[in-house]
Amino acid sequence: MKKYWKIIVVLIITVITVGTYYIRSSFASRTVPEFEVKKISGDEKELQDLVIHGDYNVNDILYSFKILNGKTMNINYDSIISEIVELPSQFEKIMKEHKNFLRQKVLNPGNFYEDKAWLAYAEYEIENTFSGMTNKNEFLIEVLDKKTNETVAFEVAIPDGENYYTININDVQLLNGKVKVLTNNFSEDSSEEAHLYVFDLKEKKLIRDDVILKNSEGVENGNWTSFSINNDSLSLKPSEYALFLLQRVQEEMNENTKEVEEKILASECYVYNFEKEVLEKINHEELGMVEAASLHNSTVFLQNQIDNRLEVVPYDIETGTWREKILFNVPQTSENTDNDDLHAEPFITVLNGKIYIINAIDDGYSLFIGDLSTGQSLYEGKIVAKHKKINQYNDKTYFKLIEPKS
Amino acid sequence: MNRYLKLVNFEFNRFFKLYIVLVIVTIIMQFFAVILESRGYMREAKNVIYGDMMSKADFIKNYEAFTMQRVVQSNWFYWSIALCVVVLLIYVFFIWYRDWLGKNSFIYRLLMLPTARLNLYFAKATAILIFVFGLVALQLLLFLIEMQIMKWIVPAEFRVDLPIKEYTDFNYLSVILPGSLIDFLLFYGMGIVAVCVTFTAILFERCYRLKGIIFGISYGLVSVGFFLMPLLIDTFVLNYYFFPVELFVMEVIAGIIVLIGAVWIGNYLLKYKIRV
């Protein structure tokens, strides 16, 4: 034994050190605090199956976290295995039932459509040769009949494809044997178009290419038009409408904070009906500017912040009528506060007819869930950080997405 | 088994002196890094706070609080690790070639030992692994001491103390200390495969000399090619047919096959083809 002492010492030190390092670090010795939602009033059920995504930032390092059912989810951030296994939650069920359909596809919810009988997929493919010639510029359409397990797949060249340098697929719908693909087409001259491509499944070809909306105004002295299609892109489920929001935005330097701020100069809102293939403009002039808009079933919600209040105005597409506006208290970003934590903008999301507002308060974040059809508060709570390891001004928390766990 | 352990111990002791030197140099370089960075930061803080009349809070806001991150990213720290990596890489070759050096080549005696020659191969591989893991452990221990040194130099209000994990996650250190135990096993498992493939390539050279260099290199390329085959076929032939999980499993299996191949060929060469 005596002969071996050196090697034994090295081995013991190694096993103990490396072992402790990995065993201890698997027991939550992370920097990310555990967030917890504490109820103030309302129904605890509102938090069920609700995922709140956020980032936690210390010095230069950014960590992502998820809060599920009001508690920080225990995700293993560290292992590459989790990255390999990770799947967008919308696809978990499909992966089990129709695994082969998902092969060779971009698992992006916008590219998929799912109902009880069908699964549809659209992809934009562009391939350039080394000399810069385009040798492939087409749509790939694939539809699965869930009952017979038969797939129909075809490729169609994009009409005038050379005019666009990229195409973004926003939504896919399947209606009466026709696949309807809603896209954003970007041209070289920075103009942007919304298209609806209609494909016939039986004949396996493109039967229509409609330009729904065009935004040709470019950027001039910090002033541009933003163009967004807002139709619950996270969901694969059928939707009747798509929502378009055009905003003329002016970039301005705030003298007090020395930060660039965006000011909305003009806004236009449109609703597109997938079945009738018609575009309808929502006349909201008397409401003033629209900061954000969202769609739930056949109701559009227009948002606008006025001082410390958030105005939400519901518009019923089917009847073409406005409903009564709903007001929420959302303290606005104070411009001259010293506390960086409080500087964060409120995070507002509308989801399934409910509004979610997260706002920085002195000792954490407030979470408000409101029903948009009645304007009533469904839940009020506070997001607090437990086991916070760093008590410095160097850490910041941002919330970025709220979605239902599917 | 006993023979194998004796051989491991033998290989270990042969490199031990140099290993200790390597450890001491690493310690010196890393302490140097901590002291240099910490004092540099404090000097800057003093200059700005007293020179430009800035408050402590403003200084920290503008210049960021001090963390071990600065130390880890400094040159001295980086080179200390690079040095260890390079020395061990060289030793992967030297652990074989030293036996052929000198007038009475030592390999003659080793090969005459009344034990399977494959034990020699395993003993050398094990010794390399012990050296590597020893240095990994050293790094972890050094982190603890270095954090203490940093705390002596930089007062608490200028610091953000994060667990070691945070420094190993986001830069070159994540290669040495992967995030989780599974990753650790995967990374170093791959390392073991690489060491064995290199050993077998060396044995090719030792068996066939000049011609063996070509054999060795071709063997190495074939091994790498075989290991990457699932990925290459999926990308270029099947057009991304497999899901990441499936590819991962195939890669693990490919790695195990390459390892078995390396040991099997190494065994054959040692048994029948080796030249003294």
XYZ file of C-alpha atoms in Angstrom:
682
model
C 0.000 0.000 0.000
C 2.777 2.383 0.948
C 4.069 2.341 -2.590
C 0.803 3.689 -3.870
C 0.283 6.652 -1.576
C 0.828 9.363 -4.162
C -1.660 8.030 -6.628
C -4.161 7.314 -3.874
C -3.933 10.866 -2.548
C -4.457 12.331 -6.018
C -7.395 10.016 -6.659
C -9.108 10.791 -3.361
C -8.717 14.544 -3.793
C -10.037 14.308 -7.338
C -13.072 12.226 -6.536
C -14.036 14.338 -3.536
C -13.603 17.690 -5.275
C -15.214 16.865 -8.585
C -17.908 14.848 -6.841
C -18.868 17.644 -4.459
C -18.845 20.152 -7.264
C -21.352 18.240 -9.329
C -23.493 16.952 -6.503
C -23.769 20.314 -4.834
C -24.451 22.222 -8.001
C -27.321 19.929 -8.812
C -28.939 21.088 -5.591
C -30.068 24.515 -6.660
C -26.975 26.514 -5.918
C -27.890 28.658 -8.837
C -27.767 32.390 -9.014
C -31.257 32.622 -10.401
C -33.574 33.209 -7.471
C -36.687 31.152 -7.140
C -39.659 33.208 -8.122
C -42.984 32.624 -6.524
C -46.349 34.180 -7.147
C -48.157 35.112 -3.943
C -51.851 35.654 -4.127
C -53.332 38.915 -2.956
C -56.823 38.369 -4.268
C -58.653 36.339 -6.857
C -58.674 32.732 -7.904
C -55.567 30.577 -7.668
C -56.867 28.631 -10.668
C -55.816 31.446 -12.976
C -52.198 30.450 -12.525
C -52.800 26.842 -13.408
C -50.940 25.712 -16.492
C -49.706 29.220 -17.049
C -46.087 29.653 -18.022
C -44.379 32.976 -17.432
C -41.042 33.338 -19.178
C -38.444 35.797 -18.051
C -34.786 36.679 -17.996
C -32.678 37.349 -14.966
C -29.599 39.396 -15.526
C -26.557 39.749 -13.279
C -23.614 41.784 -14.514
C -23.239 40.476 -18.044
C -24.833 37.126 -17.578
C -28.379 36.363 -18.627
C -30.417 33.474 -17.319
C -33.805 32.434 -18.579
C -36.380 31.156 -16.177
C -39.924 29.872 -16.364
C -42.625 30.172 -13.768
C -45.246 27.433 -13.962
C -48.265 27.240 -11.685
C -46.837 30.148 -9.736
C -43.463 28.544 -8.989
C -40.116 28.599 -10.727
C -39.820 25.530 -12.868
C -36.932 23.339 -12.103
C -35.257 23.239 -15.447
C -31.849 21.819 -15.865
C -30.177 24.708 -17.609
C -26.834 23.083 -17.595
C -26.992 19.890 -19.518
C -26.729 19.713 -23.257
C -29.142 16.811 -22.948
C -31.957 19.196 -22.077
C -31.218 21.158 -25.228
C -31.314 18.002 -27.301
C -34.544 16.773 -25.804
C -36.270 20.142 -25.722
C -39.343 20.497 -27.866
C -41.737 23.435 -28.137
C -44.648 22.451 -25.923
C -47.150 22.752 -28.777
C -45.497 19.814 -30.477
C -45.282 17.381 -27.581
C -48.552 15.642 -28.365
C -47.952 15.538 -32.109
C -44.508 14.090 -31.484
C -46.122 11.162 -29.717
C -48.907 10.565 -32.196
C -47.535 11.574 -35.574
C -43.792 11.494 -35.113
C -42.898 10.935 -38.721
C -44.881 13.924 -39.888
C -42.593 16.183 -37.886
C -39.431 14.888 -39.522
C -37.443 17.340 -41.621
C -39.656 20.202 -40.533
C -39.037 23.502 -38.862
C -40.825 23.143 -35.542
C -42.220 26.619 -35.511
C -45.895 26.937 -34.507
C -46.533 29.524 -37.234
C -45.748 26.972 -39.920
C -48.253 24.431 -38.616
C -51.978 23.960 -38.470
C -53.809 21.337 -36.479
C -57.437 20.385 -36.044
C -59.163 17.128 -35.162
C -58.776 15.592 -38.591
C -55.796 17.308 -40.160
C -52.266 18.396 -39.639
C -50.873 20.870 -42.143
C -47.445 22.336 -42.672
C -45.981 25.000 -44.920
C -42.366 25.937 -45.378
C -40.569 28.531 -47.421
C -37.463 27.167 -49.026
C -34.809 29.207 -50.700
C -31.523 27.845 -51.864
C -28.776 29.820 -53.500
C -25.893 28.437 -55.442
C -22.392 29.665 -54.724
C -22.578 32.046 -57.659
C -25.613 33.695 -56.084
C -28.101 32.177 -58.469
C -31.334 31.020 -56.936
C -31.999 27.424 -57.768
C -34.827 26.813 -55.375
C -37.454 29.297 -54.301
C -40.606 27.546 -53.371
C -43.224 26.587 -50.880
C -43.349 23.132 -49.458
C -46.825 22.061 -48.421
C -47.541 18.903 -46.504
C -50.860 17.766 -45.095
C -51.591 14.710 -42.998
C -54.968 13.081 -42.766
C -54.969 11.916 -39.168
C -57.500 9.119 -39.751
C -55.963 7.431 -42.742
C -52.427 8.527 -41.873
C -51.903 9.532 -45.477
C -49.885 12.565 -46.380
C -50.131 14.820 -49.360
C -46.965 16.731 -50.083
C -46.006 19.030 -52.903
C -43.704 21.859 -53.791
C -44.754 24.967 -55.617
C -42.511 27.648 -57.063
C -43.258 31.072 -55.637
C -44.731 33.414 -58.247
C -42.407 36.406 -58.709
C -40.203 34.738 -56.115
C -37.165 36.658 -57.309
C -38.756 39.910 -56.111
C -38.521 38.929 -52.481
C -35.383 38.343 -50.557
C -37.166 36.549 -47.793
C -40.612 35.319 -46.909
C -41.881 34.760 -43.402
C -44.677 32.329 -42.844
C -47.031 33.737 -40.259
C -49.879 31.350 -40.199
C -51.234 28.292 -41.924
C -54.924 27.472 -42.134
C -56.781 24.607 -43.719
C -60.275 25.359 -44.979
C -62.433 23.195 -47.267
C -59.551 21.325 -48.832
C -57.495 24.458 -49.322
C -54.316 25.346 -47.489
C -54.083 29.049 -46.857
C -50.697 30.430 -45.998
C -50.328 33.927 -44.624
C -46.905 35.440 -45.179
C -44.795 38.541 -44.848
C -42.817 39.086 -48.021
C -39.807 41.355 -47.825
C -38.420 42.998 -50.932
C -34.973 44.347 -51.601
C -36.212 47.933 -51.394
C -37.319 47.323 -47.769
C -40.983 47.290 -48.599
C -43.091 44.642 -47.004
C -46.192 42.833 -48.182
C -48.665 40.530 -46.545
C -49.709 37.743 -48.882
C -52.228 34.987 -48.771
C -51.242 31.965 -50.814
C -54.046 29.500 -51.411
C -53.176 25.932 -52.348
C -55.558 23.296 -53.566
C -54.934 19.944 -51.964
C -56.526 17.797 -54.646
C -54.768 19.390 -57.568
C -51.600 19.989 -55.541
C -51.052 23.456 -56.853
C -51.192 27.116 -56.017
C -54.483 28.599 -57.047
C -54.216 32.139 -55.721
C -51.642 34.634 -54.557
C -53.279 37.706 -53.044
C -51.511 40.765 -51.769
C -53.462 41.644 -48.666
C -51.590 44.678 -47.481
C -48.548 46.593 -48.533
C -46.163 48.740 -46.571
C -43.900 50.584 -48.921
C -42.797 53.431 -46.726
C -39.173 53.104 -45.845
C -37.122 54.515 -43.032
C -36.509 58.240 -43.109
C -34.834 60.242 -40.348
C -35.616 57.815 -37.589
C -39.163 57.439 -38.724
C -40.535 54.205 -40.069
C -43.650 52.145 -40.306
C -43.796 48.960 -38.384
C -46.005 46.248 -39.658
C -47.114 43.360 -37.583
C -49.367 40.413 -38.086
C -50.877 39.474 -34.821
C -52.781 36.291 -34.796
C -51.834 34.180 -31.884
C -48.884 32.718 -33.725
C -48.049 30.394 -30.846
C -51.079 28.256 -31.440
C -51.521 25.602 -34.095
C -55.271 25.655 -33.758
C -57.625 26.968 -36.414
C -58.298 30.668 -36.366
C -60.820 32.605 -38.386
C -59.072 35.917 -38.504
C -55.692 37.552 -38.677
C -54.960 40.961 -37.286
C -52.696 43.557 -38.868
C -51.269 46.569 -37.145
C -49.422 49.307 -38.961
C -47.718 51.959 -36.918
C -45.772 54.977 -37.986
C -43.021 55.193 -35.416
C -40.710 58.081 -34.619
C -37.509 57.491 -32.725
C -36.664 60.175 -30.237
C -33.941 60.790 -27.744
C -35.294 61.384 -24.288
C -33.409 64.331 -22.825
C -33.786 63.142 -19.246
C -32.831 59.504 -19.512
C -30.632 59.748 -22.607
C -32.388 56.768 -23.988
C -33.986 56.328 -27.347
C -37.721 56.150 -27.120
C -40.263 55.282 -29.716
C -43.250 57.440 -30.330
C -46.216 56.327 -32.340
C -47.319 58.931 -34.870
C -50.084 57.050 -36.620
C -51.650 53.650 -36.470
C -53.950 51.564 -38.608
C -55.607 48.322 -37.727
C -57.014 45.689 -40.077
C -58.736 42.363 -39.706
C -58.468 39.663 -42.329
C -61.040 36.933 -42.690
C -59.443 33.667 -43.765
C -62.612 32.120 -45.103
C -64.057 35.039 -47.040
C -60.591 36.323 -47.862
C -61.520 39.909 -47.202
C -59.690 42.640 -45.362
C -61.588 45.015 -43.138
C -60.223 48.207 -41.684
C -61.103 49.001 -38.104
C -61.891 52.660 -37.766
C -60.492 53.647 -34.457
C -59.790 57.324 -35.100
C -61.716 58.551 -32.111
C -59.653 56.306 -29.831
C -56.372 57.908 -30.723
C -53.209 55.931 -31.264
C -53.093 52.203 -30.810
C -50.034 50.922 -29.021
C -50.790 47.275 -29.289
C -53.545 45.089 -30.597
C -54.465 41.496 -30.053
C -57.028 39.027 -31.203
C -59.088 36.480 -29.350
C -61.686 34.461 -31.236
C -63.637 37.195 -32.981
C -62.760 40.058 -30.707
C -59.962 42.538 -31.263
C -58.484 44.309 -28.268
C -56.837 47.631 -28.867
C -54.494 48.887 -26.172
C -53.405 52.355 -25.357
C -51.648 53.711 -22.323
C -52.773 57.114 -21.082
C -50.863 58.361 -18.081
C -51.297 55.763 -15.390
C -54.090 53.921 -17.057
C -54.182 51.283 -19.678
C -57.178 51.520 -21.947
C -58.380 48.383 -23.619
C -61.104 48.683 -26.185
C -62.762 45.490 -27.437
C -64.070 45.386 -30.981
C -66.406 42.658 -32.127
C -65.528 41.675 -35.667
C -68.709 39.752 -36.392
C -71.086 42.536 -35.478
C -68.664 45.341 -36.286
C -69.360 47.052 -33.002
C -67.276 48.506 -30.225
C -67.750 47.362 -26.701
C -67.228 49.446 -23.659
C -63.656 50.373 -22.958
C -61.951 48.834 -19.968
C -59.463 50.670 -17.820
C -56.605 49.133 -15.885
C -54.270 50.843 -13.523
C -50.759 50.507 -14.854
C -48.260 52.885 -13.345
C -46.199 54.321 -16.139
C -42.445 54.208 -16.205
C -41.247 57.099 -14.178
C -38.540 58.822 -16.087
C -36.407 60.202 -13.347
C -36.270 57.362 -10.914
C -32.877 56.287 -9.707
C -33.881 52.745 -9.180
C -33.114 50.732 -12.256
C -35.415 47.977 -11.194
C -38.378 50.243 -11.394
C -37.297 51.433 -14.749
C -38.474 48.323 -16.509
C -41.512 48.811 -18.671
C -44.669 47.040 -17.584
C -45.145 43.764 -19.363
C -48.590 43.359 -20.861
C -49.974 40.405 -22.731
C -53.426 39.495 -23.887
C -54.120 35.808 -24.028
C -57.402 33.984 -24.530
C -59.451 37.016 -23.677
C -57.543 37.779 -20.520
C -55.045 40.497 -19.903
C -51.844 39.896 -17.970
C -49.967 42.843 -16.556
C -46.645 42.513 -14.791
C -45.222 45.607 -13.231
C -42.199 46.398 -11.121
C -43.011 47.421 -7.574
C -40.743 48.127 -4.632
C -40.326 44.596 -3.383
C -40.867 42.545 -6.501
C -43.374 42.517 -9.293
C -47.111 42.772 -9.320
C -49.103 40.391 -11.434
C -52.587 41.303 -12.526
C -54.923 39.079 -14.492
C -58.062 40.701 -15.808
C -61.029 39.414 -17.771
C -61.397 41.452 -20.933
C -65.023 40.659 -21.537
C -66.098 42.029 -18.169
C -63.118 44.117 -17.175
C -63.037 42.420 -13.820
C -59.965 41.419 -11.928
C -59.513 37.667 -11.886
C -56.298 37.503 -9.963
C -53.921 39.849 -8.286
C -50.656 38.758 -6.888
C -47.049 39.531 -6.310
C -44.052 37.859 -7.883
C -41.316 37.688 -5.287
C -37.825 36.309 -5.490
C -37.029 33.731 -2.862
C -33.475 32.784 -1.921
C -32.108 35.789 -3.675
C -28.364 35.487 -3.558
C -27.429 38.874 -4.828
C -28.551 42.020 -3.139
C -27.061 44.524 -5.451
C -28.295 46.954 -7.990
C -26.631 44.823 -10.615
C -29.427 42.406 -11.118
C -32.442 42.945 -13.282
C -35.449 40.851 -14.048
C -37.361 41.008 -17.282
C -40.547 39.249 -18.202
C -40.935 38.412 -21.831
C -43.705 35.942 -22.534
C -46.759 34.440 -20.960
C -48.248 31.348 -22.534
C -50.493 28.476 -21.586
C -48.839 25.142 -21.017
C -50.179 22.893 -23.691
C -5.802 -6.770 -12.323
C -2.953 -6.488 -9.885
C -0.476 -6.142 -12.744
C -2.605 -3.459 -14.277
C -2.695 -1.470 -11.024
C 1.041 -1.809 -10.610
C 1.548 -0.560 -14.136
C -0.760 2.413 -13.544
C 1.166 3.299 -10.426
C 4.403 2.921 -12.327
C 3.247 5.235 -15.114
C 1.920 7.681 -12.562
C 5.181 7.911 -10.655
C 7.188 8.356 -13.833
C 5.424 11.626 -14.584
C 4.778 12.699 -11.017
C 7.704 15.119 -10.604
C 6.896 16.972 -13.781
C 3.242 16.925 -12.806
C 4.002 18.608 -9.500
C 5.974 21.277 -11.351
C 2.989 21.803 -13.643
C 0.686 22.118 -10.625
C 2.938 24.665 -8.938
C 3.296 26.748 -12.096
C -0.487 26.727 -12.513
C -0.998 27.856 -8.935
C 1.500 30.682 -9.305
C 0.036 31.876 -12.598
C -3.524 31.847 -11.297
C -2.688 33.619 -8.038
C -0.905 36.157 -10.124
C -4.058 36.589 -12.216
C -6.273 37.133 -9.166
C -3.946 39.594 -7.485
C -3.286 41.526 -10.677
C -6.944 41.816 -11.627
C -8.227 42.618 -8.144
C -5.612 45.262 -7.482
C -6.044 46.718 -10.956
C -9.751 47.095 -10.336
C -9.222 48.723 -6.946
C -6.655 51.103 -8.397
C -9.129 52.130 -11.058
C -11.839 52.522 -8.442
C -9.635 54.765 -6.327
C -8.648 56.887 -9.301
C -12.200 57.377 -10.399
C -13.683 57.863 -6.952
C -11.050 60.246 -5.612
C -9.881 61.712 -8.901
C -13.203 62.280 -10.630
C -15.233 62.611 -7.429
C -17.607 59.849 -8.366
C -19.637 58.124 -5.703
C -19.084 54.425 -5.041
C -22.526 53.544 -6.270
C -22.032 55.428 -9.514
C -18.674 53.816 -10.031
C -20.150 50.351 -9.687
C -22.963 51.257 -12.011
C -20.648 52.552 -14.692
C -17.770 50.126 -14.349
C -19.613 46.983 -13.216
C -18.960 45.299 -9.922
C -15.975 43.009 -9.588
C -16.548 39.316 -10.112
C -14.269 36.363 -10.657
C -15.305 36.650 -14.278
C -12.600 39.278 -14.757
C -9.988 36.944 -13.332
C -11.146 34.030 -15.414
C -10.945 36.126 -18.560
C -7.501 37.488 -17.827
C -4.457 36.352 -19.763
C -2.567 34.775 -16.912
C -5.503 32.584 -15.995
C -6.137 31.574 -19.558
C -2.516 30.671 -20.233
C -2.235 28.655 -17.045
C -4.956 26.387 -18.355
C -3.605 26.369 -21.888
C -0.236 25.299 -20.473
C -1.743 22.316 -18.670
C -3.669 21.300 -21.777
C -0.604 21.501 -23.992
C 1.646 19.621 -21.569
C -0.844 16.787 -21.225
C -1.390 16.635 -24.978
C 2.335 16.268 -25.511
C 2.478 13.648 -22.809
C -0.160 11.549 -24.593
C 2.554 10.957 -27.198
C 5.536 10.986 -24.902
C 4.056 8.359 -22.578
C 4.704 5.850 -25.403
C 7.776 7.226 -27.040
C 9.774 7.546 -23.837
C 9.818 3.756 -23.622
C 11.677 3.525 -26.899
C 14.204 6.176 -25.977
C 17.669 5.410 -24.713
C 20.048 2.618 -25.420
C 18.274 -0.253 -23.745
C 14.773 0.551 -24.740
C 12.565 0.100 -21.752
C 9.668 -1.127 -23.844
C 11.548 -4.382 -24.262
C 11.219 -5.079 -20.570
C 7.629 -3.888 -20.420
C 6.593 -6.154 -23.239
C 8.257 -9.111 -21.571
C 6.170 -8.725 -18.431
C 4.130 -11.845 -17.729
C 0.806 -10.118 -18.289
C -1.474 -9.239 -21.168
C 0.150 -6.459 -23.174
C -3.173 -4.711 -23.369
C -2.680 -3.880 -19.682
C 0.138 -1.619 -20.756
C -2.223 0.197 -23.062
C -4.892 0.527 -20.371
C -2.380 1.592 -17.730
C -1.068 4.402 -19.880
C -4.597 5.570 -20.723
C -5.572 5.447 -17.053
C -2.514 7.446 -16.037
C -3.403 10.176 -18.546
C -6.952 10.271 -17.214
C -5.794 10.560 -13.616
C -3.547 13.473 -14.583
C -6.398 15.214 -16.399
C -8.924 14.755 -13.601
C -6.309 15.761 -11.044
C -5.886 19.079 -12.811
C -9.656 19.548 -13.028
C -9.861 19.005 -9.280
C -6.961 21.403 -8.774
C -8.876 24.048 -10.691
C -11.897 23.631 -8.439
C -9.778 23.882 -5.297
C -7.934 26.879 -6.702
C -11.253 28.619 -7.325
C -12.051 28.439 -3.624
C -8.682 29.873 -2.617
C -8.717 32.503 -5.338
C -12.142 33.713 -4.270
C -10.766 34.150 -0.777
C -7.803 36.158 -2.091
C -10.194 38.280 -4.107
C -12.261 38.929 -0.987
C -9.176 40.169 0.839
C -8.320 42.662 -1.864
C -11.732 43.829 -3.088
C -14.133 45.055 -0.385
C -17.612 43.597 -0.352
C -19.361 46.681 -1.713
C -17.397 46.429 -4.960
C -18.020 42.749 -5.472
C -20.704 40.430 -6.649
C -19.989 36.948 -5.361
C -21.387 34.272 -7.569
C -20.999 30.537 -7.146
C -18.147 28.945 -9.107
C -20.660 27.452 -11.470
C -21.366 30.844 -12.999
C -17.807 31.276 -14.164
C -17.515 27.879 -15.670
C -20.737 28.145 -17.606
C -20.066 30.863 -20.072
C -16.590 30.597 -21.462
C -13.724 28.279 -22.259
C -13.975 26.786 -18.768
C -17.209 25.079 -19.748
C -15.074 22.662 -21.767
C -13.098 21.662 -18.690
C -16.018 21.757 -16.279
C -19.227 21.042 -18.175
C -22.474 22.109 -16.574
C -23.809 18.834 -15.252
C -22.530 15.436 -14.292
C -24.001 13.909 -17.456
C -22.193 16.437 -19.600
C -19.029 15.804 -17.638
C -19.271 12.096 -18.396
C -20.082 12.776 -22.057
C -17.242 15.257 -22.562
C -14.627 13.209 -20.814
C -16.007 10.038 -22.361
C -15.282 11.617 -25.703
C -11.857 12.556 -24.358
C -11.177 8.926 -23.442
C -12.144 7.830 -26.946
C -9.826 10.470 -28.424
C -6.922 9.361 -26.202
C -7.404 5.715 -27.170
C -7.602 6.535 -30.877
C -4.388 8.533 -30.562
C -2.716 5.659 -28.683
C -3.642 3.208 -31.407
C -2.407 5.604 -34.085
C 0.905 5.843 -32.183
C 1.095 2.060 -32.049
C 0.630 1.933 -35.828
C 3.677 4.123 -36.160
C 5.605 2.008 -33.622
C 4.770 -1.157 -35.541
C 5.353 -0.070 -39.098
C 7.513 3.011 -38.507
C 7.535 5.319 -41.575
C 4.761 3.460 -43.336
C 2.997 3.369 -39.986
C 2.696 7.140 -39.900
C 0.430 6.912 -42.922
C -1.454 3.986 -41.380
C -1.829 5.865 -38.120
C -3.116 9.036 -39.733
C -5.508 7.132 -41.990
C -6.738 5.127 -39.013
C -7.343 8.361 -37.093
C -9.253 9.865 -39.991
C -11.362 6.736 -40.388
C -12.187 6.821 -36.676
C -13.197 10.483 -36.789
C -15.195 9.810 -39.947
C -16.960 6.872 -38.372
C -17.762 8.873 -35.278
C -19.230 11.711 -37.332
C -21.011 9.385 -39.743
C -24.516 9.678 -38.243
C -24.285 13.473 -38.371
C -22.809 13.555 -41.862
C -25.310 11.124 -43.311
C -28.198 12.932 -41.667
C -27.039 16.294 -42.998
C -25.915 15.435 -46.508
C -27.808 12.311 -47.465
C -31.005 12.221 -45.448
C -31.552 15.962 -45.355
C -32.034 16.222 -41.566
C -34.298 13.216 -41.271
C -33.502 12.395 -37.649
C -34.538 14.301 -34.560
C -31.753 15.559 -32.294
C -32.471 12.877 -29.674
C -32.104 10.097 -32.213
C -28.864 11.552 -33.526
C -27.540 11.874 -30.021
C -28.134 8.192 -29.285
C -26.489 7.245 -32.576
C -23.480 9.419 -31.755
C -23.063 7.776 -28.362
C -23.193 4.346 -29.975
C -20.748 5.446 -32.692
C -18.388 6.708 -29.973
C -18.523 3.394 -28.140
C -17.836 1.482 -31.359
C -14.829 3.715 -32.116
C -13.526 3.094 -28.594
C -13.903 -0.668 -28.872
C -12.240 -0.515 -32.288
C -9.291 1.466 -30.924
C -8.722 -0.953 -28.043
C -9.146 -4.025 -30.214
C -6.717 -2.818 -32.896
C -4.336 -1.582 -30.201
C -4.401 -5.020 -28.616
C -3.702 -6.726 -31.941
C -0.792 -4.426 -32.726
C 0.767 -4.835 -29.288
C 0.380 -8.576 -29.395
C 1.611 -9.412 -32.876
C 3.102 -6.444 -34.643
C 5.022 -4.382 -32.143
C 8.704 -3.712 -32.893
C 11.306 -2.917 -30.315
